[in-house]
């Protein structure tokens, strides 16, 4: 009786997953197909296929350089925010100290307050110290929301780790640094994976702060993309789609690479798979 | 033998030790680079083009077209966030046992890479009157005329689900897999069925994680902007608050008013996030293992 | 909810097997347990005891074989449908519930009323002497307290079949004895069947109706405590049952079950043949039975001595380098020569090469 | 010493003027060693410039912008006041510019120069296979729309050139009190728009989306402009054979892009940029503005004809251009669009009263 | 990293205390441990043994008191600076590292070279008989195997002070004896100090130089195994040390340390006064010492019997309802009347009311 209900439930879930995946793939496909289409009106498929939108976009936005810059910036942001965010999250998860709510608020604010308010003064500060206009300026500006993001996100993951395992590492001579390297980070891999992936996606898509602090040679892909979508003037949908596809690929690569090498499920679950 | 010195409460007793100091780099970074610009924006919001200190705020709250955006935004952000979490949890519960888990995970997480533009373009095409979806439905005779799924509330809603679901799913999956399977096994031997195991074991243990997930996802959804413009009706039912702020800043070039709106936005979000994080404090937070090993 | 085990008469394992990858953790275990029976599962570390319990509880699927309750095949049922109680070796307490809720969880799942739950939880906590810790979370308990919560949790639901995986391993001697008595009392009270994993012989001997000795995933012997204590069927079982002295030698003379063997000492040893096929044998003697006697046949040199309260236990080396474990009431000095002997009826002789 | 000039384009103008800039570099290697082009969306430009100027480090030397970002910059005092200080380099502007372009040049108050201009709209574009009689008066459009609900559409004005041109053109057609004052002088226009709303399904967020709906047959008539008529057909977004219709006795509401220089640009660079601006206002360069009909016709100064334009430009116009434009431009008056302030007020009113009304249904 | 414990001479706990909220888990523990000494910490479940070890290791901060290594105060040092080895009661293995890496972890942290690590890990795995499981993750091991990894991990670093928290609780009897021998061997080899928590008296008696008995966070007695086994100072320690029979009565007669007490049996019992202040006393006798003798002074009725291999152990009720635990070589029937007696030198007498 109830197991029939359970089966129904499971079927429903899988049905939804299939529904979701099919529609998302179809949606992506329309964009991909369109980006290769010459002209697509009122029919199942475009009239003919071409590469010209890619070629044009590539040339117009000097995408080679832009992609390289984007990767560098995203890489640096992700790395730095993990490096300083995870330890901070660790402290917040493990210790109760006076003023902790205030610190939490400090980390929440950059996520809550839209960049409109602080983007310009932040850029001013960065221009004053001579960082804006360079790649580092963009990296630092992007760190302002990603560091707190990483901190907040990592807290529950750290709480899940058994402090006794940490205790063991300390007893056997691991100081905080090596505790992180040898024990915490490997155990936190799923959380760090999620945090870095999401931080990367956010950096790549952070238009406002990037634009405000980027110089002519430190613009990232999203600036070009937004330009092609929102700037005045006529632009073929196919060309926008081509840009969007390039944008997607630029993050998709990392997602696939990351999930290829890192398992999003934690070690406990992997070792002790529940009953078949 | 010398008498040991009397013990005074040390910093460590109050929770301040080397580990606590790890919070410093991040905190310093935020203080240095965020606090000043933020205060600047905050002060700016109290220096309206016209009116007294609170001019911008009274202006906002005396104009239903403006304060209505809060409701319009909440109407999008809350259901979407809750739906995404509600979908993520059962799916993650299923996926974690799977053999080809990585492949499926990759596919499910994939939409976070799409970017708002691709999603908007894709939905406009796919769900549009001549899109594949409507065509298919018409082909099979399920509908007669194309149904309208974009340029309204649902267009934005769908896009938020597509970009938001992978986010919550990835977090939920990683969090659920942190629970020692032995706990569920123990519950099973005590007669708990799958639903009860979920309700009594898994759910309470991931609530703290879900709370954080909710906060981050909610904040994301609440500040929805490009897709509200591209897929919604930005003058109408998807006139979200960040759109109002952007209008003030970029159309009316009233940065002071824009700052004020953004501050209001932050306060509203904080209302929810603060509440959720406070509630989170009431739950068990700690290792999700059951004893030895 | 229909619980499969309610009111069963017998539980039958039919060639139950389980592999982990290439490793066969259980190899065709067959066993029938009657209702009301108390079975102890004994065996060296890693021999598959917990695996067997997990298979029974439905937490691991079988690789082969089947499990039957009377005429019903249950190895395909989910754990929650079997209705067995289980004490996990690693406790598996719910970290987010206090002791009271941990213990009451099973009752809650079975739809027992609130007041009844409260009553039975109090009772179970009383049994494990944890009334005063009821409001703590598992993480705030000592190891032994956690283990007792695990026991209380399993017995609170009064299951018709209880599986216990080393439930007393972290308790002190006094508490162990008390808990042992409680477990036996509850076993009788519920008329349930109990399968009890332990590494403590005393526990197995005193509690069990029958003992099953496993080794490398295989059943080596099934028998009553007396049988196992006095007459293990194989040299390895004997060694496991406390016959720590295992001396190799050759048969000198046989007369019925009596046997005389030569192990290179001053005189042949006399013992009881349990399972002697050829000439080369192993002699098994418990340390407690091997004591210094003036004309003992075993000449050896003391290499160590330890205090064990009621007596001293020593180690010694025989002429062929044999390691010997013996008992003595008076302390001996290391290096001292000693002559040891054991009663013939406590000296068991097995065929060599059969020790596995 | 040749310098590097950082050009930022927030109007999509490089599409049109890019070749002329490159030509300048080729001809003046002594002045410019390199142009670095950045493209961006208009709204955030002011913020970026402000940040740079507050910090005293301006790294944008030359800006191509539409009148929205120009106005924003003017309000915040971001632009260098070129006139009258350097008036000697730009003599006789009134003579130089086409009248319609000059109207817009005046709006720049000496802080920028119109680089290209077109009369824009309001125009209607329609599918000839589905629409036999294209309406040629506002009343006819209303009647058509009511008879064919959902078949007419214009994009949300705040985000669409054609959308706003359509709305800005209406006061002239309907004879409103003050076509330059949307709040107090547009009674008829607002009444008209409200009534029109009853037969419009929704307003797309941008022009492209409305073009697509026209192309795929969901709509039959949409608002457009000259550039949005020619260029999309050239690009294949809209079928070539689609036609345009104009209202009888309508007034063109022009549109232009500007070139401006932010305050804080160094003397050395400023000298070069001034040189560049003067250069771009020469007929030879202005001929590039024909482009692919992107801002048809495009040139802002008098006396530039299509035959001076590059070959492919001529071909495109020949193929996708419309002969009737010449007479339409010649026969109808031209007005400047709304100034920045009233324009924003118009957007706001439209959003509140027209756009938001959609929700209530 | 300077390790505090390297080459120390003595470890001194000075009124070490630790509270958990209002609960005092350790109350002013003072103890001095010499290098090379083997200390066993004994006490009932929840008495604070693990807490004491955790405080020593630096995993819990003290609420009061201090810990000294020679003249250096170390209770403020971080765990990683102390350089102690520890076997955790709950193992606390690194779940993401295979057995080999778990065991080598400490060496790696101490900067030992790769090849040396490999050698010493192999050695440690050999000691705990886990060579064949080296590549498994902890989650793939049986309970006993995990425990052995925990032991191997602690001894691999050859620490000057080893803390072991019930390290053998999940091992079978045979392996326990082997491991016990290994632990002693390593202790001697390293000349290290060992503090060893166990609930197994045998283990404490055989391994320790001195035994510390804790109760409710307080030290009840410190002494050699012999002292503790023969002459516990308090009735509660006695009960904990296996004197399971605790009979209340009154003093009849004293002559020096000899004493005669009346507990309501047919005759007074003769025993040894350990700590007798008033008239009301408690008599403590081990079950093993209480045996049926024809004219035993204690008349009782058998209520239960259990098999323990070398003998039977029974329960009986005395005339005043006293619970009695005794030993017998021949099985007795439940309900049978029996007369029990114990040697006077094995019968200890304590003042009543002092049992805690
Ligand atoms: N974090 C904590 N919060 C509150 N009480 C605690 C906490 N940790 C331990 N205790 C209590 O302190 C007491 C001592 O615990 P400890 O773990 O030292 O006992 P133990 O002697 O090791 O017992 P066992 O033999 O059962 O392991 C116990 O009563 C326990 O419940
Ligand atoms: N998930 C697993 N993957 C691989 N091998 C496993 C796994 N679980 C158990 N094993 C192996 O199976 C064997 C039996 O394990 P089991 O836990 O049943 O032993 P046990 O008899 O309970 O031992 P102990 O007394 O030490 O608890 C062990 O050798 C163990 O290493
Ligand atoms: Mg086991
Ligand atoms: Mg303990």
CSV table of N, CA and C in Angstrom, one decimal, chain C residues 23 43-46 89 136 142-145 148 166 169-178 180 184 199 201-202 205-206 225-226 229-230 239-240 244 306-310 312 346, chain E residues 23 43-46 89 136 142-145 148 166 169-178 180 184 199 201-202 205-206 225-226 229-230 239-240 244 306-310 312 346:
chain,number,residue,atom,x,y,z
C,23,UNK,N,36.0,-9.2,-2.1
C,23,UNK,CA,36.2,-9.8,-0.8
C,23,UNK,C,34.9,-10.5,-0.4
C,43,UNK,N,33.8,-14.5,17.0
C,43,UNK,CA,34.8,-14.7,15.9
C,43,UNK,C,35.8,-13.5,15.9
C,44,UNK,N,36.9,-13.8,15.3
C,44,UNK,CA,38.0,-12.7,15.4
C,44,UNK,C,37.5,-11.5,14.7
C,45,UNK,N,38.2,-10.4,15.0
C,45,UNK,CA,37.9,-9.1,14.4
C,45,UNK,C,38.0,-9.2,12.8
C,46,UNK,N,37.0,-8.7,12.2
C,46,UNK,CA,36.9,-8.7,10.8
C,46,UNK,C,36.4,-9.9,10.1
C,89,UNK,N,27.2,-1.4,16.3
C,89,UNK,CA,28.6,-1.4,16.9
C,89,UNK,C,29.1,0.0,17.1
C,136,UNK,N,20.4,15.1,27.6
C,136,UNK,CA,21.7,15.5,26.9
C,136,UNK,C,21.6,15.0,25.4
C,142,UNK,N,29.5,10.4,27.5
C,142,UNK,CA,30.7,9.7,27.4
C,142,UNK,C,30.5,8.4,26.5
C,143,UNK,N,31.5,7.8,26.2
C,143,UNK,CA,31.4,6.6,25.3
C,143,UNK,C,30.5,5.6,25.8
C,144,UNK,N,30.7,5.2,27.0
C,144,UNK,CA,29.8,4.2,27.6
C,144,UNK,C,28.4,4.6,27.7
C,145,UNK,N,28.1,5.9,28.0
C,145,UNK,CA,26.8,6.4,28.0
C,145,UNK,C,26.1,6.3,26.7
C,148,UNK,N,25.1,2.9,26.0
C,148,UNK,CA,23.9,2.5,26.7
C,148,UNK,C,22.6,3.1,26.1
C,166,UNK,N,28.2,-6.1,19.8
C,166,UNK,CA,29.1,-5.7,20.9
C,166,UNK,C,28.5,-4.6,21.7
C,169,UNK,N,30.7,-3.3,24.9
C,169,UNK,CA,32.2,-3.3,24.8
C,169,UNK,C,32.8,-2.0,25.5
C,170,UNK,N,32.0,-1.0,25.7
C,170,UNK,CA,32.6,0.2,26.3
C,170,UNK,C,32.1,0.4,27.7
C,171,UNK,N,31.7,-0.6,28.3
C,171,UNK,CA,31.2,-0.4,29.7
C,171,UNK,C,32.2,-1.1,30.7
C,172,UNK,N,32.3,-0.6,31.9
C,172,UNK,CA,33.2,-1.1,32.9
C,172,UNK,C,32.6,-2.5,33.4
C,173,UNK,N,33.5,-3.2,34.0
C,173,UNK,CA,33.1,-4.6,34.4
C,173,UNK,C,31.9,-4.7,35.2
C,174,UNK,N,31.7,-3.8,36.1
C,174,UNK,CA,30.5,-3.9,37.0
C,174,UNK,C,29.3,-3.6,36.2
C,175,UNK,N,29.3,-2.6,35.4
C,175,UNK,CA,28.1,-2.2,34.7
C,175,UNK,C,27.8,-3.3,33.6
C,176,UNK,N,28.9,-3.9,33.1
C,176,UNK,CA,28.7,-4.9,32.1
C,176,UNK,C,27.9,-6.1,32.7
C,177,UNK,N,28.3,-6.5,33.9
C,177,UNK,CA,27.6,-7.6,34.6
C,177,UNK,C,26.1,-7.2,34.8
C,178,UNK,N,25.9,-6.0,35.2
C,178,UNK,CA,24.5,-5.6,35.4
C,178,UNK,C,23.8,-5.6,34.1
C,180,UNK,N,24.4,-7.2,31.5
C,180,UNK,CA,24.3,-8.5,31.0
C,180,UNK,C,23.0,-9.1,31.6
C,184,UNK,N,19.6,-10.3,29.6
C,184,UNK,CA,19.0,-11.7,29.7
C,184,UNK,C,17.6,-11.6,30.2
C,199,UNK,N,32.9,-10.0,21.6
C,199,UNK,CA,34.3,-10.6,21.6
C,199,UNK,C,34.6,-11.0,23.0
C,201,UNK,N,34.3,-13.7,25.6
C,201,UNK,CA,33.9,-15.1,25.8
C,201,UNK,C,32.9,-15.3,27.0
C,202,UNK,N,33.3,-14.6,28.1
C,202,UNK,CA,32.4,-14.7,29.3
C,202,UNK,C,31.0,-14.4,28.9
C,205,UNK,N,29.5,-17.1,26.8
C,205,UNK,CA,29.3,-18.3,27.5
C,205,UNK,C,28.1,-18.2,28.5
C,206,UNK,N,28.0,-17.0,29.1
C,206,UNK,CA,27.0,-16.9,30.1
C,206,UNK,C,25.6,-16.6,29.5
C,225,UNK,N,27.4,-23.4,24.8
C,225,UNK,CA,28.6,-22.8,25.5
C,225,UNK,C,29.5,-23.9,26.0
C,226,UNK,N,28.9,-24.9,26.7
C,226,UNK,CA,29.8,-26.0,27.2
C,226,UNK,C,30.6,-26.7,26.1
C,229,UNK,N,33.3,-24.4,25.0
C,229,UNK,CA,34.3,-24.2,26.0
C,229,UNK,C,35.2,-25.4,26.2
C,230,UNK,N,34.5,-26.5,26.2
C,230,UNK,CA,35.3,-27.7,26.5
C,230,UNK,C,35.9,-28.4,25.3
C,239,UNK,N,41.9,-22.1,19.7
C,239,UNK,CA,42.8,-21.0,20.0
C,239,UNK,C,41.9,-19.8,20.3
C,240,UNK,N,40.9,-19.6,19.5
C,240,UNK,CA,40.0,-18.5,19.7
C,240,UNK,C,39.2,-18.6,21.0
C,244,UNK,N,45.3,-20.8,24.4
C,244,UNK,CA,46.3,-20.0,23.8
C,244,UNK,C,47.5,-20.7,23.5
C,306,UNK,N,52.6,-11.4,34.4
C,306,UNK,CA,51.8,-10.3,34.6
C,306,UNK,C,50.7,-10.6,35.7
C,307,UNK,N,50.4,-9.6,36.4
C,307,UNK,CA,49.4,-9.7,37.5
C,307,UNK,C,48.0,-9.7,37.0
C,308,UNK,N,47.2,-10.6,37.4
C,308,UNK,CA,45.8,-10.5,37.0
C,308,UNK,C,44.8,-10.7,38.1
C,309,UNK,N,45.3,-10.2,39.3
C,309,UNK,CA,44.3,-10.3,40.4
C,309,UNK,C,44.4,-11.6,41.1
C,310,UNK,N,43.5,-12.5,40.6
C,310,UNK,CA,43.3,-13.8,41.3
C,310,UNK,C,44.6,-14.6,41.1
C,312,UNK,N,48.8,-14.9,38.8
C,312,UNK,CA,49.7,-14.3,37.8
C,312,UNK,C,49.6,-15.1,36.6
C,346,UNK,N,42.0,-31.5,30.0
C,346,UNK,CA,42.0,-30.1,29.6
C,346,UNK,C,43.0,-29.9,28.5
E,23,UNK,N,28.0,21.0,35.3
E,23,UNK,CA,28.4,19.6,35.6
E,23,UNK,C,29.9,19.6,35.8
E,43,UNK,N,37.5,3.4,36.1
E,43,UNK,CA,36.3,4.1,36.7
E,43,UNK,C,35.1,3.8,36.0
E,44,UNK,N,33.9,4.0,36.6
E,44,UNK,CA,32.7,3.6,36.0
E,44,UNK,C,32.4,4.5,34.8
E,45,UNK,N,31.5,4.1,34.0
E,45,UNK,CA,31.2,4.8,32.8
E,45,UNK,C,30.7,6.2,33.1
E,46,UNK,N,31.3,7.2,32.4
E,46,UNK,CA,30.9,8.6,32.7
E,46,UNK,C,31.6,9.3,33.8
E,89,UNK,N,38.7,7.1,22.0
E,89,UNK,CA,37.7,6.1,22.4
E,89,UNK,C,36.8,5.8,21.1
E,136,UNK,N,42.5,0.1,2.5
E,136,UNK,CA,41.1,0.4,2.7
E,136,UNK,C,40.8,1.8,3.3
E,142,UNK,N,36.0,-3.2,9.5
E,142,UNK,CA,35.1,-3.6,10.7
E,142,UNK,C,35.5,-2.8,11.9
E,143,UNK,N,34.6,-2.8,12.9
E,143,UNK,CA,34.8,-2.0,14.1
E,143,UNK,C,36.2,-2.3,14.7
E,144,UNK,N,36.5,-3.5,14.9
E,144,UNK,CA,37.8,-3.9,15.5
E,144,UNK,C,39.0,-3.4,14.6
E,145,UNK,N,38.8,-3.5,13.3
E,145,UNK,CA,39.9,-3.1,12.4
E,145,UNK,C,40.1,-1.6,12.6
E,148,UNK,N,42.0,-0.9,15.6
E,148,UNK,CA,43.4,-1.2,15.5
E,148,UNK,C,44.2,-0.1,14.7
E,166,UNK,N,40.5,3.2,26.1
E,166,UNK,CA,39.8,1.9,25.8
E,166,UNK,C,40.2,1.4,24.4
E,169,UNK,N,38.8,-2.2,23.3
E,169,UNK,CA,37.4,-2.6,23.7
E,169,UNK,C,36.7,-3.4,22.6
E,170,UNK,N,37.0,-3.2,21.4
E,170,UNK,CA,36.3,-3.9,20.3
E,170,UNK,C,37.1,-5.0,19.7
E,171,UNK,N,38.0,-5.5,20.4
E,171,UNK,CA,38.8,-6.7,19.9
E,171,UNK,C,38.4,-8.0,20.6
E,172,UNK,N,38.5,-9.1,19.9
E,172,UNK,CA,38.2,-10.3,20.6
E,172,UNK,C,39.3,-10.7,21.5
E,173,UNK,N,39.0,-11.7,22.4
E,173,UNK,CA,39.9,-12.0,23.5
E,173,UNK,C,41.3,-12.3,23.1
E,174,UNK,N,41.4,-13.1,22.0
E,174,UNK,CA,42.7,-13.5,21.6
E,174,UNK,C,43.6,-12.3,21.1
E,175,UNK,N,42.9,-11.5,20.3
E,175,UNK,CA,43.6,-10.4,19.8
E,175,UNK,C,44.0,-9.4,20.9
E,176,UNK,N,43.1,-9.3,21.8
E,176,UNK,CA,43.3,-8.4,22.9
E,176,UNK,C,44.6,-8.7,23.7
E,177,UNK,N,44.7,-10.0,23.9
E,177,UNK,CA,45.9,-10.5,24.6
E,177,UNK,C,47.1,-10.1,23.8
E,178,UNK,N,47.1,-10.4,22.5
E,178,UNK,CA,48.2,-10.1,21.7
E,178,UNK,C,48.5,-8.6,21.7
E,180,UNK,N,47.7,-6.4,23.9
E,180,UNK,CA,48.1,-6.0,25.2
E,180,UNK,C,49.6,-6.2,25.3
E,184,UNK,N,52.5,-3.3,25.8
E,184,UNK,CA,53.5,-3.3,26.8
E,184,UNK,C,54.9,-3.3,26.2
E,199,UNK,N,38.2,-0.3,30.8
E,199,UNK,CA,37.1,-0.8,31.7
E,199,UNK,C,37.4,-2.2,32.1
E,201,UNK,N,39.4,-4.8,34.0
E,201,UNK,CA,40.3,-4.9,35.1
E,201,UNK,C,41.5,-5.7,34.8
E,202,UNK,N,41.3,-6.8,34.1
E,202,UNK,CA,42.5,-7.6,33.8
E,202,UNK,C,43.5,-6.8,33.1
E,205,UNK,N,45.1,-4.4,35.5
E,205,UNK,CA,46.0,-5.1,36.5
E,205,UNK,C,47.3,-5.6,35.8
E,206,UNK,N,47.1,-6.1,34.6
E,206,UNK,CA,48.3,-6.7,34.0
E,206,UNK,C,49.2,-5.7,33.4
E,225,UNK,N,48.6,-2.3,41.1
E,225,UNK,CA,47.5,-3.3,40.8
E,225,UNK,C,47.3,-4.2,42.0
E,226,UNK,N,48.3,-4.6,42.7
E,226,UNK,CA,48.1,-5.5,43.8
E,226,UNK,C,47.3,-4.8,44.9
E,229,UNK,N,43.8,-4.5,43.8
E,229,UNK,CA,43.1,-5.8,43.7
E,229,UNK,C,42.8,-6.4,45.1
E,230,UNK,N,43.7,-6.2,46.0
E,230,UNK,CA,43.6,-6.9,47.3
E,230,UNK,C,42.9,-6.0,48.3
E,239,UNK,N,33.8,-2.4,45.2
E,239,UNK,CA,32.7,-2.9,44.4
E,239,UNK,C,33.1,-2.8,42.9
E,240,UNK,N,33.7,-1.7,42.6
E,240,UNK,CA,34.2,-1.5,41.2
E,240,UNK,C,35.3,-2.5,40.8
E,244,UNK,N,31.7,-7.9,44.2
E,244,UNK,CA,30.3,-7.6,43.8
E,244,UNK,C,29.4,-7.8,44.9
E,306,UNK,N,24.9,-19.1,35.8
E,306,UNK,CA,25.4,-19.0,34.4
E,306,UNK,C,26.7,-19.6,34.3
E,307,UNK,N,26.9,-20.1,33.0
E,307,UNK,CA,28.1,-20.8,32.7
E,307,UNK,C,29.2,-19.8,32.3
E,308,UNK,N,30.4,-20.0,32.8
E,308,UNK,CA,31.5,-19.1,32.4
E,308,UNK,C,32.7,-19.9,32.1
E,309,UNK,N,32.5,-21.1,31.6
E,309,UNK,CA,33.7,-21.8,31.1
E,309,UNK,C,34.4,-22.5,32.3
E,310,UNK,N,35.3,-21.8,32.9
E,310,UNK,CA,36.1,-22.6,33.9
E,310,UNK,C,35.2,-22.9,35.2
E,312,UNK,N,30.9,-22.2,37.1
E,312,UNK,CA,29.6,-21.5,37.0
E,312,UNK,C,29.6,-20.4,38.0
E,346,UNK,N,40.0,-12.8,52.2
E,346,UNK,CA,39.5,-12.2,51.0
E,346,UNK,C,38.1,-11.5,51.2
